Coordinates of C-alpha atoms in Angstrom, one line a residue:
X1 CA -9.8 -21.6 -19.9
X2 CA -12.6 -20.9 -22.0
X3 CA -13.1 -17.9 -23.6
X4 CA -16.2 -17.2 -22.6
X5 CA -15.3 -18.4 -19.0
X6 CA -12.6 -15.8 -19.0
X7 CA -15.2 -12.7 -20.3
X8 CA -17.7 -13.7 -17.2
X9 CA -14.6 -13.4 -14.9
X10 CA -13.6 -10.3 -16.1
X11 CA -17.0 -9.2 -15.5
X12 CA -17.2 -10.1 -12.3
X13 CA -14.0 -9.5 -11.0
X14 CA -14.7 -10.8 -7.6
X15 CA -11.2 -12.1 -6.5
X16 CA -10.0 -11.8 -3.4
X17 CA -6.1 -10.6 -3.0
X18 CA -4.6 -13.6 -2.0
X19 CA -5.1 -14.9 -5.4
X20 CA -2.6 -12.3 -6.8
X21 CA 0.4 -13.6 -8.6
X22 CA 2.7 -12.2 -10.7
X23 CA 6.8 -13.5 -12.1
X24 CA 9.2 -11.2 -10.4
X25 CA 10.1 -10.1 -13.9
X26 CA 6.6 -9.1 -14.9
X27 CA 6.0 -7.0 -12.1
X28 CA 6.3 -3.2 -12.7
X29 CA 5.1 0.1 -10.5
X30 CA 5.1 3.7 -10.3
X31 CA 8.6 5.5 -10.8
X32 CA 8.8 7.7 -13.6
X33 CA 12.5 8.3 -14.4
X34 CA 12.6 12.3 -14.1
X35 CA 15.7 13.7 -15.4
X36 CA 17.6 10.8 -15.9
X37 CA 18.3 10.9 -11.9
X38 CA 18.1 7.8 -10.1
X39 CA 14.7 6.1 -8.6
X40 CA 13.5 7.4 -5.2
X41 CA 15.1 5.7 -2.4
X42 CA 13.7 2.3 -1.0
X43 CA 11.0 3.3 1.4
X44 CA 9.5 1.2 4.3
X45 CA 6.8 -0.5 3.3
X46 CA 3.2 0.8 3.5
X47 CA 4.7 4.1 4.0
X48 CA 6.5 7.1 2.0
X49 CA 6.7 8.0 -1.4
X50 CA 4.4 5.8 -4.1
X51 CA 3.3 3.3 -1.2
X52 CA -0.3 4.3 -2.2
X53 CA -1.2 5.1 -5.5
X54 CA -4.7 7.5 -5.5
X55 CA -4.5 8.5 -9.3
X56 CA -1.6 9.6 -12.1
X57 CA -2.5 13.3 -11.3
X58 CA -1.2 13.1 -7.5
X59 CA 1.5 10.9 -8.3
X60 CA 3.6 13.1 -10.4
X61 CA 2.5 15.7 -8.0
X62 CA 5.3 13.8 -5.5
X63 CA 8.1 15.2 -7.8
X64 CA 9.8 18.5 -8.2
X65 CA 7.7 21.0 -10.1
X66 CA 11.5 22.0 -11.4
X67 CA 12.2 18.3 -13.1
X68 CA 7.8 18.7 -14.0
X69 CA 8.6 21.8 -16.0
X70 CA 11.8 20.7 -17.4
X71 CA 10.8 17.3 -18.8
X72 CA 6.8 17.6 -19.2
X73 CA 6.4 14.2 -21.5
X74 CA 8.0 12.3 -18.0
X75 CA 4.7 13.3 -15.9
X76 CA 2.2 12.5 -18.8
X77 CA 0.5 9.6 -20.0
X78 CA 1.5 8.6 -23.8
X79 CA -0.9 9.9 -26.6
X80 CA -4.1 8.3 -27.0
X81 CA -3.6 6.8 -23.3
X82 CA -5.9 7.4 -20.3
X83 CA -6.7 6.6 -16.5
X84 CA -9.8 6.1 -15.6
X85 CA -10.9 4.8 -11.6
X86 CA -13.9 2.5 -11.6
X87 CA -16.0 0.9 -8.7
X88 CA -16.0 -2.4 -9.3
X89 CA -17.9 -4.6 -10.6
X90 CA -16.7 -2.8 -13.6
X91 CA -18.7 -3.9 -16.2
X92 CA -16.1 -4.8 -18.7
X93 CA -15.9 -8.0 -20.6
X94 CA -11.7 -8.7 -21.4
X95 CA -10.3 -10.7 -23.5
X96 CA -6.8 -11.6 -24.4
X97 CA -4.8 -9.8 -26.6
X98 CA -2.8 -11.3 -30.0
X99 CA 0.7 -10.1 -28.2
X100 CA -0.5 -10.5 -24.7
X101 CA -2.2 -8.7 -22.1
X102 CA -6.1 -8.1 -22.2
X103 CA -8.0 -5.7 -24.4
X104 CA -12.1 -4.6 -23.9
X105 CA -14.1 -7.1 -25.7
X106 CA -17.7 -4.9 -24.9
X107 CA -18.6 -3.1 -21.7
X108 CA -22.1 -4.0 -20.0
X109 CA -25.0 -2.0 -20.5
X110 CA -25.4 0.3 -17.7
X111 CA -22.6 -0.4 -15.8
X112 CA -19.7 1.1 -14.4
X113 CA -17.5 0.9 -17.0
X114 CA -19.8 2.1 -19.7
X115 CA -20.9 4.8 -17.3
X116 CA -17.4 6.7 -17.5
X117 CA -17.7 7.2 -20.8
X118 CA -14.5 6.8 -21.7
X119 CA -13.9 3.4 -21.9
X120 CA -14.8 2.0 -25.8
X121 CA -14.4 -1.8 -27.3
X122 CA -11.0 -2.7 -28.5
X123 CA -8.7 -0.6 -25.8
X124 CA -5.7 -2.0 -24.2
X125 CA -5.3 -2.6 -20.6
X126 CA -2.0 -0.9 -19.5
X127 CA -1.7 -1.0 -16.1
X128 CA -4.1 -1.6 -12.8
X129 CA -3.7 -0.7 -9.3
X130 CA -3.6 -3.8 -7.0
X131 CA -2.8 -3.7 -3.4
X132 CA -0.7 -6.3 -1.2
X133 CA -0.8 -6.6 2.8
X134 CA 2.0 -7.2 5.1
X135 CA 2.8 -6.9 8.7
X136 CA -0.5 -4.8 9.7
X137 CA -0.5 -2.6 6.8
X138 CA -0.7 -2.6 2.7
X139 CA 0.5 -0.6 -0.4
X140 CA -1.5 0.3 -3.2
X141 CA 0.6 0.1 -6.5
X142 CA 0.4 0.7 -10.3
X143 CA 1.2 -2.7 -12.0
X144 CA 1.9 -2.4 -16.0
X145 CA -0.4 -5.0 -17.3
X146 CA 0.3 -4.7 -21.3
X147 CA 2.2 -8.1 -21.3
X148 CA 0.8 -9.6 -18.6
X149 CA -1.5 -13.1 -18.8
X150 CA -5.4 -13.2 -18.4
X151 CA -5.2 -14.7 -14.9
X152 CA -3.1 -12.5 -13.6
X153 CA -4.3 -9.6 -14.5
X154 CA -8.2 -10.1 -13.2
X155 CA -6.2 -10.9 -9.7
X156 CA -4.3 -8.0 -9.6
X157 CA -7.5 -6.4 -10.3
X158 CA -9.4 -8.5 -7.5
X159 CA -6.8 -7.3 -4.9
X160 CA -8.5 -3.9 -4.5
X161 CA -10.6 -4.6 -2.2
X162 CA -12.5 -1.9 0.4
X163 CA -9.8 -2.7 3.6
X164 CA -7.0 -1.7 1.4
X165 CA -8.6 1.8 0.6
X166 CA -7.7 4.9 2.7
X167 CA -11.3 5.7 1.6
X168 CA -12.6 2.3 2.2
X169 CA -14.3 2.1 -1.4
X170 CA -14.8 -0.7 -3.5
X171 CA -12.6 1.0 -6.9
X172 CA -10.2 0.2 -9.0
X173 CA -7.8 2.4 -11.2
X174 CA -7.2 1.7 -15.1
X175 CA -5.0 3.0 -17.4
X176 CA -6.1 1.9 -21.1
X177 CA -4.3 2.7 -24.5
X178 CA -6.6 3.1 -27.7
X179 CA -5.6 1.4 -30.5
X180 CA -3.9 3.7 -32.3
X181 CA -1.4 4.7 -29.6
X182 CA 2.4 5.2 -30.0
X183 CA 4.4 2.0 -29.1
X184 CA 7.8 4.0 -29.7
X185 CA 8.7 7.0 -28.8
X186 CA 8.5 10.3 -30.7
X187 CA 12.1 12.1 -30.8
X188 CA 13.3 12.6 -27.4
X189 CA 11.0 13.1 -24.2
X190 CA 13.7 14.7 -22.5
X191 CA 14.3 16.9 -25.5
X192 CA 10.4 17.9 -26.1
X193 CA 9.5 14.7 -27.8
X194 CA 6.9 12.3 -26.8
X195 CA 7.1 8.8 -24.8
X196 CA 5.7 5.8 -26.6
X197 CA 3.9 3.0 -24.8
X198 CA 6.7 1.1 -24.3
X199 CA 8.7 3.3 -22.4
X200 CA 6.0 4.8 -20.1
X201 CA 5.8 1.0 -19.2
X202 CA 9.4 0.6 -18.5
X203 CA 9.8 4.1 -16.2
X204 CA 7.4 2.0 -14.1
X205 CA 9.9 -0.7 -13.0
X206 CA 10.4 -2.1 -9.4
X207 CA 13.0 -1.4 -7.2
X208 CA 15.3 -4.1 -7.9
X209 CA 14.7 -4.3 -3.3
X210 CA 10.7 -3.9 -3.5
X211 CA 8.7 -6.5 -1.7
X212 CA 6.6 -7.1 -4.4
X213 CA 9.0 -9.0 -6.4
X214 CA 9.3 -11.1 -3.4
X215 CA 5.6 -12.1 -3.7

């Protein structure tokens, strides 16, 4: 696809969710791997722990304030990394990354995106919500996007759509790295060192049993 096909898309980021695909070993969501314990158990779909994500801050908030204390860099975004929840259309024009994934190629005067403030030219795309219906209900999840291709990633995007909002709202949440942000880890982040970009990703792995490897 052209690239200046691809921009207008990611501007307008009207797809609906049927038109989300992602490889089973692409696929990634919300777990991070407190201390070293394994994942949380398999949950019913559309219900229990992580079934919808509402922003990083009330995620972590599912875990023990014990393991929170104990291993802080677990429950925080890696340096120069943020989350940011948009209403779409965002406003941002993507464009695919040398090593994959999408970065911001310019945000749109006015709009939503630029309107955060936070958002600049040349950030990585990390990881998006997107949200998947089954059997009378849905599940909201984080999928790590970093790696991902262009197509996929403006349908996972598309997927959040108003009827799979507990508020019924038209938004989207983003997690972006800035270019200078760790790929590696910094000493230990169980021992008071730092997670890199590339770890954060892999804490948020699927449940080798999760339905949405099954898509």
């Amino acid at each position: 696809m052209p690239t200046a096909l691809r921009s207008i898309l990611s501007l307008l980021l009207v797809a609906p969710s049927a038109g989300f695909r992602c490889a089973p070993a692409a696929i990634r969501t919300g777990y991070p791997a407190a201390a070293r314990q394994p994942l949380p158990p398999a949950m019913e779909f559309g219900k229990g722990f992580g079934s919808y994500y509402s922003g990083w801050i009330d995620f972590v908030k599912e875990y023990p304030q014990e393991d929170r204390n104990a291993y802080p860099a677990l429950f925080e975004l890696p340096k120069d990394c943020y989350e940011v929840k948009l209403e779409k259309p965002l406003g941002i024009a993507f464009e695919e990354g040398s090593d994959g994934g999408v970065v911001v190629q310019y945000l749109v005067e006015g709009g939503n995106a630029e309107q955060s403030g936070v958002i600049s030219a040349g950030d990585a795309l990390l990881a998006t919500t997107a949200c998947m219906g089954r059997d009378g209900t849905f599940e909201r999840k984080v999928i790590p996007s970093r790696f991902l291709d262009f197509d996929t990633i403006m349908g996972a995007i598309g997927s959040n759509e108003p009827k799979f909002s507990k508020t019924r709202t038209n938004d989207v949440i983003l997690q972006f790295a800035r270019p200078g942000a760790p790929m590696e880890n910094e000493g230990d982040p169980y021992d008071g060192g730092s997670r890199g970009v590339k770890d954060f990703l892999k804490s948020l792995e699927f449940p080798k049993d999760s339905p949405w490897l099954k898509r």
